[in-house]
CSV table of C-alpha atoms in Angstrom, one decimal:
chain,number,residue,atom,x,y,z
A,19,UNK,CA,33.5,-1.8,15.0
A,20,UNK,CA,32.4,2.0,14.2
A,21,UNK,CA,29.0,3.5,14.0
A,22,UNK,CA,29.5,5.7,11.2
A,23,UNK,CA,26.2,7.5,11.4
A,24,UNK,CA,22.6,7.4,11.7
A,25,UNK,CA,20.3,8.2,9.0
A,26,UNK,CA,16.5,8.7,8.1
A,27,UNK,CA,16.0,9.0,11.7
A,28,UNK,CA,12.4,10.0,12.1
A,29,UNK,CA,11.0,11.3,15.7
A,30,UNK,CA,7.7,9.1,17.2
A,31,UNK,CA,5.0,11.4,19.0
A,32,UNK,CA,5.2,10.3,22.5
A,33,UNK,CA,2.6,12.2,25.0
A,34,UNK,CA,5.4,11.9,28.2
A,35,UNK,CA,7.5,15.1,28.2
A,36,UNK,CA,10.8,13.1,29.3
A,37,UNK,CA,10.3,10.3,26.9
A,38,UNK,CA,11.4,10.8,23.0
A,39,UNK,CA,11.4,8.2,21.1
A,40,UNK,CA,13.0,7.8,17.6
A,41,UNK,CA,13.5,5.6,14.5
A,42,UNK,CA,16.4,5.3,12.1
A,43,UNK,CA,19.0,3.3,10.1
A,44,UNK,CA,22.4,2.6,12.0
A,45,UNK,CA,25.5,2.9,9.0
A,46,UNK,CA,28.0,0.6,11.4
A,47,UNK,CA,31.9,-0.5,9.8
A,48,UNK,CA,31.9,-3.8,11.2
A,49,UNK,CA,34.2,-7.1,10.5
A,50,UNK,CA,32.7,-7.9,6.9
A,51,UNK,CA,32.5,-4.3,5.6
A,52,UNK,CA,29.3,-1.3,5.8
A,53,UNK,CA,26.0,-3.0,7.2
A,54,UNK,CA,23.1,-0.6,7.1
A,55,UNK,CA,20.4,-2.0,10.2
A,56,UNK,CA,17.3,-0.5,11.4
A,57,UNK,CA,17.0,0.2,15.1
A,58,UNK,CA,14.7,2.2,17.6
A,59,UNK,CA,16.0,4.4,20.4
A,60,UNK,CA,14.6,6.4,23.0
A,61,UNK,CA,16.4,9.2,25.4
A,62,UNK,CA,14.6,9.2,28.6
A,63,UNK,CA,15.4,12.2,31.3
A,64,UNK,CA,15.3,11.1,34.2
A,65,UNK,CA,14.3,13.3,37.7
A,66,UNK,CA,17.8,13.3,39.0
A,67,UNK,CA,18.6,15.2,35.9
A,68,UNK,CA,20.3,12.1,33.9
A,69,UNK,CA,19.7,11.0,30.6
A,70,UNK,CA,18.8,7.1,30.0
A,71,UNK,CA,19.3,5.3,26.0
A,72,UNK,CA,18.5,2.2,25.1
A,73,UNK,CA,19.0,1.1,21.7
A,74,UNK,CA,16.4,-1.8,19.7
A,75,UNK,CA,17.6,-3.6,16.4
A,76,UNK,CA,15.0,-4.6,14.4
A,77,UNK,CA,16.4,-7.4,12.9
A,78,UNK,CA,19.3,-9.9,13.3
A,79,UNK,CA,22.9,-8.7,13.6
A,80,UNK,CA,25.7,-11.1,13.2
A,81,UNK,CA,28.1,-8.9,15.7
A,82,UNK,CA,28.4,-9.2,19.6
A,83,UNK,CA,25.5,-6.8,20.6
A,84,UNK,CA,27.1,-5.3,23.7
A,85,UNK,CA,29.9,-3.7,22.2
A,86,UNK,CA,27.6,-2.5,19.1
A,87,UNK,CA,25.0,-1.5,21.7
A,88,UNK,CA,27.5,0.4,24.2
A,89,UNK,CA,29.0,2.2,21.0
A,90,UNK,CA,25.7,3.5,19.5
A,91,UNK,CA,24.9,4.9,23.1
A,92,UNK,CA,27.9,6.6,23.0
A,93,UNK,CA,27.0,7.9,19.1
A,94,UNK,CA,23.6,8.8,20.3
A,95,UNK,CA,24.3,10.6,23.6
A,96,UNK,CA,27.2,12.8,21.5
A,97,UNK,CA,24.5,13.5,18.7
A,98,UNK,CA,21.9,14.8,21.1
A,99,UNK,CA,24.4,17.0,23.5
A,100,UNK,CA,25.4,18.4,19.9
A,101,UNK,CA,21.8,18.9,18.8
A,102,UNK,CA,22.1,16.7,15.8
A,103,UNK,CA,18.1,14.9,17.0
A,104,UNK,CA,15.1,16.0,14.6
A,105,UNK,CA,12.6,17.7,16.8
């Protein structure tokens, strides 16, 4: 299993400061070959300075999700400490 990237990832107006909240596809190599599914993630900042992600699918995946969920939290957290998050 590889998350290969993220794409059309769209940021949602969220009026709390330590909240963002986005939208995208997840490109993920899996056992049966390149499965494009739509997920929602948000980054929350917590006051003791650490960042929280959780990851959503919208739709059914036919993969064990906490492995698939513990890897795009990984992709995610490397993507925003890079700056690679739409504004």
């Amino acid at each position: 299993m590889k998350v290969i990237m993220i794409k059309d990832m769209v940021r949602k107006d969220v009026p709390i400061y330590y909240r963002r909240l986005y939208t995208g596809v997840a490109v993920l190599e899996l056992v049966k070959g390149v499965e494009d599914h739509r997920i929602d993630f948000s980054i929350e900042y917590k006051p003791t300075g650490q960042t929280e992600i959780s990851v959503t699918f919208n739709g059914k995946v036919d993969y064990p999700l906490v492995p698939l969920t513990r890897e795009l939290k990984k992709f995610i957290a490397n993507l925003d400490s890079a700056g690679g998050l739409p504004d």
